[in-house]
Amino acid sequence: MSDPLQSSSYTNVITSKLKGQEDLEFPFCDDSNKYEKLAKIGQGTFGEVFKARDKKTRQIVAMKKVLMENEKEGFPITALREIKILQLLKNENVVDLIEICRTKATPYNRFKSTFYLIFEFCEHDLAGLLSNANVKFSLGEIKKVMQQLLNGLYFIHSNKILHRDMKAANILITKNGVLKLADFGLARAFSVPSQKGQPNRYTNRVVTLWYRPPELLLGERTYTTAIDMWGAGCIMAEMWTRSPIMQGKTEQHQLQLISQLCGSITPEVWPGVDQLELYRTLELPQGQKRKVKERLKAYVKDQWALDLLDKLLSLDPSKRIDSDTALNNDFFWTDPMPTDLYPMLSRYNTSMFEYLAPPRRRGPNQPGNPNPRPTQNPDHHFERVF
Amino acid sequence: MDRKRWIFTKDQLLNTPSQQNGIDATRELLYRQITASLIQEMAYKLELSHQCIHTAIIYMHRFYMFHSFTCFPQKQMAQACLFLAAKTEEECRTTEYVIRAANGCIHQAIDLKSEAYLKQANTLISSEEILLQTLGFEVNVIHAHDILLKTCHLIHASKELFKTAYFLATNSLHLTTFCLQHKPSLVACICIHLACQWSNWDIPKSSEGKEWYYYVDKNITFEMLEECMQEFLNIMDKCPSKLKKLKENKLAGTKRPIQDEIPSETPPMKRQRLEPISPAATMAGSSMGGKVHVNRALPIPNGHEQKLQSQQQSRNSLNVEASLKQKRSDHGNENVDPNEYKYQQVIKVPNISTKWETVPNIQFKKSIVSNVNNGMEIMENKSAGTKRPIQDEKYQVRPHQ
């Protein structure tokens, strides 16, 4: 039998046609040269990020380059997911994807265009704000941050999207004090039921280690929106401690830190945990008491805040509070009420917060490579941050 | 994103790039139908879902509003559309697998370093890029099928009505350019409307005195449905002969004989695992033998039940039940060899349409719906939260229309 590929004379026809693609016009996909790059401001999960300006409208935007990491498989599915999700999610507390731009395919780039996601520009990220000791959040302002964060999560979760990469660096805040969830590079829809009625199995290699919930660390692959809520809890505590509360070096170490704060992971507090893949394999500290409130008391004076933190940092994902219930927590409905961030943020000059030095400081992207965020606190290398 | 972007006027449809390049409108439609068939054929080899096929076909229709068949051959774009749709529908298939399917050697190992493979892979990836740019990266599509499912819930349609309408929706993608002319909500209504005509179902007005399609989209009128239905029937009428002609002329642009490929239209009732509609709807379906299902939780306008009863009687006296059964098995689906059937399905429709043109005035009602209002819940997202002073409408992102 002859090779079916060789026998097809079809190929020659189509490749010769492709050469004409230089003059193709795409009315819905503008050339990226309509923007002028101003500075590199970071490194996303799938490419570089630039601050740029629309030459015509003068609007400032963020341009995220799509990294063609596996050229053989065409346009990366991770980028497609982010685009697909962000096109659906239009909300005040989710970063706004303006458009997707391209460079022209020419013989000079071997007919390979580069693509950019164009986002609205946000001046700050929460990690940047928290690592600057001059920036002080009042209780009302912390409430406002958390309320907006939970509101964003409520919105994406009710649209059946998991963020899967909650961390302070992915929480953007505009100069007007509006919080935006960003970086949906790892996000995906969780609605799609599989055809044979089996539960969906997702990869558990998601979420930056320090913000990774215990179920993921134990190998759960049928996780729920609760994974984002754990991250929200870590970020909430960070509003007071000013640095990530559990900076594990390895997955094992991260579980240790979690046990020290939230108590031992046992089937008593978390029915069914013994069924998880890694429960037997990993060494879990025994006899630890739950000390969430006790240990955070030194930083967090507000009772309602401690109560909410305790509910967000629940070991058992099925008992962890969801975004809707969290928003109804008395924390947000007692004095001092959430207060606008704008007055506080406007006290600082933009230059102070704009991502000046590339690359932007971020938490670790890879497990096992923690690369801790530099903080003002000289004790930041301590295993226990608080 | 601008939803209107992908709705075109008749004038625009008569001035596409293909037509500017000398392909007439009829021929262009035929090419679109061929490409849709190629997509479907390849998708079966790749074991992709119906949802994925539908998405790929919509990409294809949209693509050829901006590019010509003379520059982008059907087979090339069929591959690219399916390759992309598989990614966006979370059913990703590798380049290698797609190319194997395209070459009809899905189970055969191929030399990944051969020049022929590299050329094809390169073409596939370039075409995907061109497709994405043409679509403006707008990869989310709303399918008439999804709205149809919701609407069938809403009107408590029988399983049979749903299946028929669903099949028509699939055909509308394969055979017509409805998805370029009308909003998916209208396409869904056209399919339900045609399915009703086809099998003599009648959906009564709601307790508010409104037609069922008002609850899907307020702008839909009876005239619109009639007009579009007629257009649909005309296209289906022409189709089989067109396909036959094609068979004779072997006009396909590929060297492979096209005969086996074109009529690969398979009824969704055979292949697709259909979602059960709702207990109420299933009940309605099973009560087809004459009883009328009434949802008791809902108010029924006075005299409605009486009317139904009298209709039932007239139905029995006319002995239409038997003719109905006959009719159903005409275009019916059970006990038919799928291979033999695939061609028939397309041809059957116009025949039946003439049937109900020649046998008018026997208006009987089958499995009747009760109250349409009830279904409104399905169309609106549930709101949540009590204390929060935020409008819940904000949370509704997935547009239904």
PDB file of C-alpha atoms in Angstrom, chain A residues 200-325:
ATOM      1  CA  ASN A 200     -14.044  15.415  35.058  1.00  0.00           C
ATOM      2  CA  ARG A 201     -10.439  14.940  35.970  1.00  0.00           C
ATOM      3  CA  TYR A 202      -8.324  18.052  35.771  1.00  0.00           C
ATOM      4  CA  THR A 203      -4.626  18.431  36.208  1.00  0.00           C
ATOM      5  CA  ASN A 204      -3.614  19.131  39.780  1.00  0.00           C
ATOM      6  CA  ARG A 205      -0.476  20.919  38.686  1.00  0.00           C
ATOM      7  CA  VAL A 206      -2.149  24.264  39.079  1.00  0.00           C
ATOM      8  CA  VAL A 207      -2.028  27.137  41.537  1.00  0.00           C
ATOM      9  CA  THR A 208       1.205  28.650  42.779  1.00  0.00           C
ATOM     10  CA  LEU A 209       2.507  26.493  45.633  1.00  0.00           C
ATOM     11  CA  TRP A 210       2.032  29.039  48.422  1.00  0.00           C
ATOM     12  CA  TYR A 211      -1.637  29.471  47.541  1.00  0.00           C
ATOM     13  CA  ARG A 212      -2.325  25.840  46.725  1.00  0.00           C
ATOM     14  CA  PRO A 213      -5.120  24.231  48.753  1.00  0.00           C
ATOM     15  CA  PRO A 214      -4.607  20.946  50.620  1.00  0.00           C
ATOM     16  CA  GLU A 215      -6.845  18.908  48.283  1.00  0.00           C
ATOM     17  CA  LEU A 216      -4.630  19.756  45.301  1.00  0.00           C
ATOM     18  CA  LEU A 217      -1.492  18.972  47.279  1.00  0.00           C
ATOM     19  CA  LEU A 218      -3.007  15.568  48.063  1.00  0.00           C
ATOM     20  CA  GLY A 219      -3.630  14.839  44.403  1.00  0.00           C
ATOM     21  CA  GLU A 220      -7.346  15.601  44.062  1.00  0.00           C
ATOM     22  CA  ARG A 221      -8.312  15.853  40.417  1.00  0.00           C
ATOM     23  CA  THR A 222     -12.032  16.433  40.648  1.00  0.00           C
ATOM     24  CA  TYR A 223     -11.725  19.715  42.477  1.00  0.00           C
ATOM     25  CA  THR A 224     -14.262  22.507  42.670  1.00  0.00           C
ATOM     26  CA  THR A 225     -14.492  26.270  43.061  1.00  0.00           C
ATOM     27  CA  ALA A 226     -13.274  25.748  46.636  1.00  0.00           C
ATOM     28  CA  ILE A 227      -9.689  25.750  45.309  1.00  0.00           C
ATOM     29  CA  ASP A 228     -10.019  29.450  44.493  1.00  0.00           C
ATOM     30  CA  MET A 229     -11.557  30.145  47.897  1.00  0.00           C
ATOM     31  CA  TRP A 230      -8.470  28.789  49.691  1.00  0.00           C
ATOM     32  CA  GLY A 231      -6.375  31.245  47.676  1.00  0.00           C
ATOM     33  CA  ALA A 232      -8.769  34.017  48.658  1.00  0.00           C
ATOM     34  CA  GLY A 233      -8.187  33.063  52.309  1.00  0.00           C
ATOM     35  CA  CYS A 234      -4.413  33.196  51.883  1.00  0.00           C
ATOM     36  CA  ILE A 235      -4.680  36.590  50.215  1.00  0.00           C
ATOM     37  CA  MET A 236      -7.009  37.905  52.911  1.00  0.00           C
ATOM     38  CA  ALA A 237      -4.545  36.970  55.671  1.00  0.00           C
ATOM     39  CA  GLU A 238      -1.801  38.563  53.597  1.00  0.00           C
ATOM     40  CA  MET A 239      -3.649  41.882  53.769  1.00  0.00           C
ATOM     41  CA  TRP A 240      -2.501  42.025  57.392  1.00  0.00           C
ATOM     42  CA  THR A 241       0.694  39.938  57.415  1.00  0.00           C
ATOM     43  CA  ARG A 242       1.922  41.729  54.234  1.00  0.00           C
ATOM     44  CA  SER A 243       3.638  38.617  52.884  1.00  0.00           C
ATOM     45  CA  PRO A 244       2.322  35.200  51.837  1.00  0.00           C
ATOM     46  CA  ILE A 245       1.357  33.313  54.982  1.00  0.00           C
ATOM     47  CA  MET A 246       2.611  29.851  54.004  1.00  0.00           C
ATOM     48  CA  GLN A 247       5.790  29.887  51.910  1.00  0.00           C
ATOM     49  CA  GLY A 248       6.462  26.200  51.410  1.00  0.00           C
ATOM     50  CA  LYS A 249       9.569  25.029  49.584  1.00  0.00           C
ATOM     51  CA  THR A 250       8.139  21.756  48.381  1.00  0.00           C
ATOM     52  CA  GLU A 251       4.677  20.273  48.215  1.00  0.00           C
ATOM     53  CA  GLN A 252       5.443  18.191  51.297  1.00  0.00           C
ATOM     54  CA  HIS A 253       6.650  21.273  53.123  1.00  0.00           C
ATOM     55  CA  GLN A 254       3.578  23.238  52.078  1.00  0.00           C
ATOM     56  CA  LEU A 255       1.353  20.538  53.580  1.00  0.00           C
ATOM     57  CA  GLN A 256       3.362  20.739  56.790  1.00  0.00           C
ATOM     58  CA  LEU A 257       2.839  24.480  57.000  1.00  0.00           C
ATOM     59  CA  ILE A 258      -0.872  24.017  56.334  1.00  0.00           C
ATOM     60  CA  SER A 259      -1.149  21.411  59.105  1.00  0.00           C
ATOM     61  CA  GLN A 260       0.657  23.700  61.524  1.00  0.00           C
ATOM     62  CA  LEU A 261      -1.890  26.423  60.877  1.00  0.00           C
ATOM     63  CA  CYS A 262      -5.092  24.537  60.170  1.00  0.00           C
ATOM     64  CA  GLY A 263      -4.517  21.411  62.250  1.00  0.00           C
ATOM     65  CA  SER A 264      -3.707  17.862  61.226  1.00  0.00           C
ATOM     66  CA  ILE A 265      -5.309  16.551  58.078  1.00  0.00           C
ATOM     67  CA  THR A 266      -7.362  13.555  59.227  1.00  0.00           C
ATOM     68  CA  PRO A 267     -10.520  11.778  58.041  1.00  0.00           C
ATOM     69  CA  GLU A 268     -12.192  13.084  61.247  1.00  0.00           C
ATOM     70  CA  VAL A 269     -11.988  16.742  60.223  1.00  0.00           C
ATOM     71  CA  TRP A 270     -12.121  15.943  56.511  1.00  0.00           C
ATOM     72  CA  PRO A 271     -14.179  12.842  55.693  1.00  0.00           C
ATOM     73  CA  GLY A 272     -12.892  11.072  52.620  1.00  0.00           C
ATOM     74  CA  VAL A 273      -9.428  12.612  52.669  1.00  0.00           C
ATOM     75  CA  ASP A 274      -7.956   9.109  53.033  1.00  0.00           C
ATOM     76  CA  GLN A 275      -9.273   8.323  49.549  1.00  0.00           C
ATOM     77  CA  LEU A 276      -7.021  10.924  47.951  1.00  0.00           C
ATOM     78  CA  GLU A 277      -4.149   9.677  45.859  1.00  0.00           C
ATOM     79  CA  LEU A 278      -1.286  11.083  47.898  1.00  0.00           C
ATOM     80  CA  TYR A 279      -2.794  10.846  51.391  1.00  0.00           C
ATOM     81  CA  ARG A 280      -0.824   7.678  52.214  1.00  0.00           C
ATOM     82  CA  THR A 281       2.280   8.600  50.247  1.00  0.00           C
ATOM     83  CA  LEU A 282       2.944  11.986  51.790  1.00  0.00           C
ATOM     84  CA  GLU A 283       3.994  12.418  55.391  1.00  0.00           C
ATOM     85  CA  LEU A 284       1.374  14.394  57.226  1.00  0.00           C
ATOM     86  CA  PRO A 285       2.050  15.891  60.654  1.00  0.00           C
ATOM     87  CA  GLN A 286      -0.161  14.305  63.297  1.00  0.00           C
ATOM     88  CA  GLY A 287      -1.564  15.781  66.487  1.00  0.00           C
ATOM     89  CA  GLN A 288      -1.561  19.378  65.278  1.00  0.00           C
ATOM     90  CA  LYS A 289      -4.307  21.592  66.619  1.00  0.00           C
ATOM     91  CA  ARG A 290      -6.159  24.088  64.481  1.00  0.00           C
ATOM     92  CA  LYS A 291      -4.689  27.510  65.304  1.00  0.00           C
ATOM     93  CA  VAL A 292      -5.959  29.727  62.520  1.00  0.00           C
ATOM     94  CA  LYS A 293      -7.566  32.286  64.799  1.00  0.00           C
ATOM     95  CA  GLU A 294      -4.914  32.051  67.533  1.00  0.00           C
ATOM     96  CA  ARG A 295      -1.994  32.602  65.236  1.00  0.00           C
ATOM     97  CA  LEU A 296      -3.566  35.315  63.152  1.00  0.00           C
ATOM     98  CA  LYS A 297      -4.884  37.179  66.196  1.00  0.00           C
ATOM     99  CA  ALA A 298      -1.567  39.010  66.540  1.00  0.00           C
ATOM    100  CA  TYR A 299      -2.173  40.653  63.140  1.00  0.00           C
ATOM    101  CA  VAL A 300      -5.907  40.636  62.757  1.00  0.00           C
ATOM    102  CA  LYS A 301      -7.784  42.356  65.535  1.00  0.00           C
ATOM    103  CA  ASP A 302     -11.233  42.203  64.032  1.00  0.00           C
ATOM    104  CA  GLN A 303     -13.327  39.241  65.222  1.00  0.00           C
ATOM    105  CA  TRP A 304     -15.386  39.046  62.044  1.00  0.00           C
ATOM    106  CA  ALA A 305     -12.230  39.019  59.959  1.00  0.00           C
ATOM    107  CA  LEU A 306     -10.838  36.112  61.995  1.00  0.00           C
ATOM    108  CA  ASP A 307     -14.139  34.309  61.639  1.00  0.00           C
ATOM    109  CA  LEU A 308     -14.156  34.689  57.851  1.00  0.00           C
ATOM    110  CA  LEU A 309     -10.485  33.685  57.577  1.00  0.00           C
ATOM    111  CA  ASP A 310     -11.222  30.560  59.578  1.00  0.00           C
ATOM    112  CA  LYS A 311     -14.011  29.652  57.176  1.00  0.00           C
ATOM    113  CA  LEU A 312     -11.929  30.337  54.059  1.00  0.00           C
ATOM    114  CA  LEU A 313      -8.996  28.284  55.331  1.00  0.00           C
ATOM    115  CA  SER A 314     -11.089  25.210  55.996  1.00  0.00           C
ATOM    116  CA  LEU A 315      -9.194  22.002  55.229  1.00  0.00           C
ATOM    117  CA  ASP A 316     -12.197  20.105  53.900  1.00  0.00           C
ATOM    118  CA  PRO A 317     -13.093  21.741  50.557  1.00  0.00           C
ATOM    119  CA  SER A 318     -16.750  20.786  50.988  1.00  0.00           C
ATOM    120  CA  LYS A 319     -16.877  22.783  54.239  1.00  0.00           C
ATOM    121  CA  ARG A 320     -14.952  25.750  52.860  1.00  0.00           C
ATOM    122  CA  ILE A 321     -17.136  28.838  52.528  1.00  0.00           C
ATOM    123  CA  ASP A 322     -18.193  29.770  48.975  1.00  0.00           C
ATOM    124  CA  SER A 323     -17.961  33.259  47.524  1.00  0.00           C
ATOM    125  CA  ASP A 324     -21.672  33.947  47.852  1.00  0.00           C
ATOM    126  CA  THR A 325     -21.845  33.031  51.542  1.00  0.00           C
TER     127      THR A 325
END
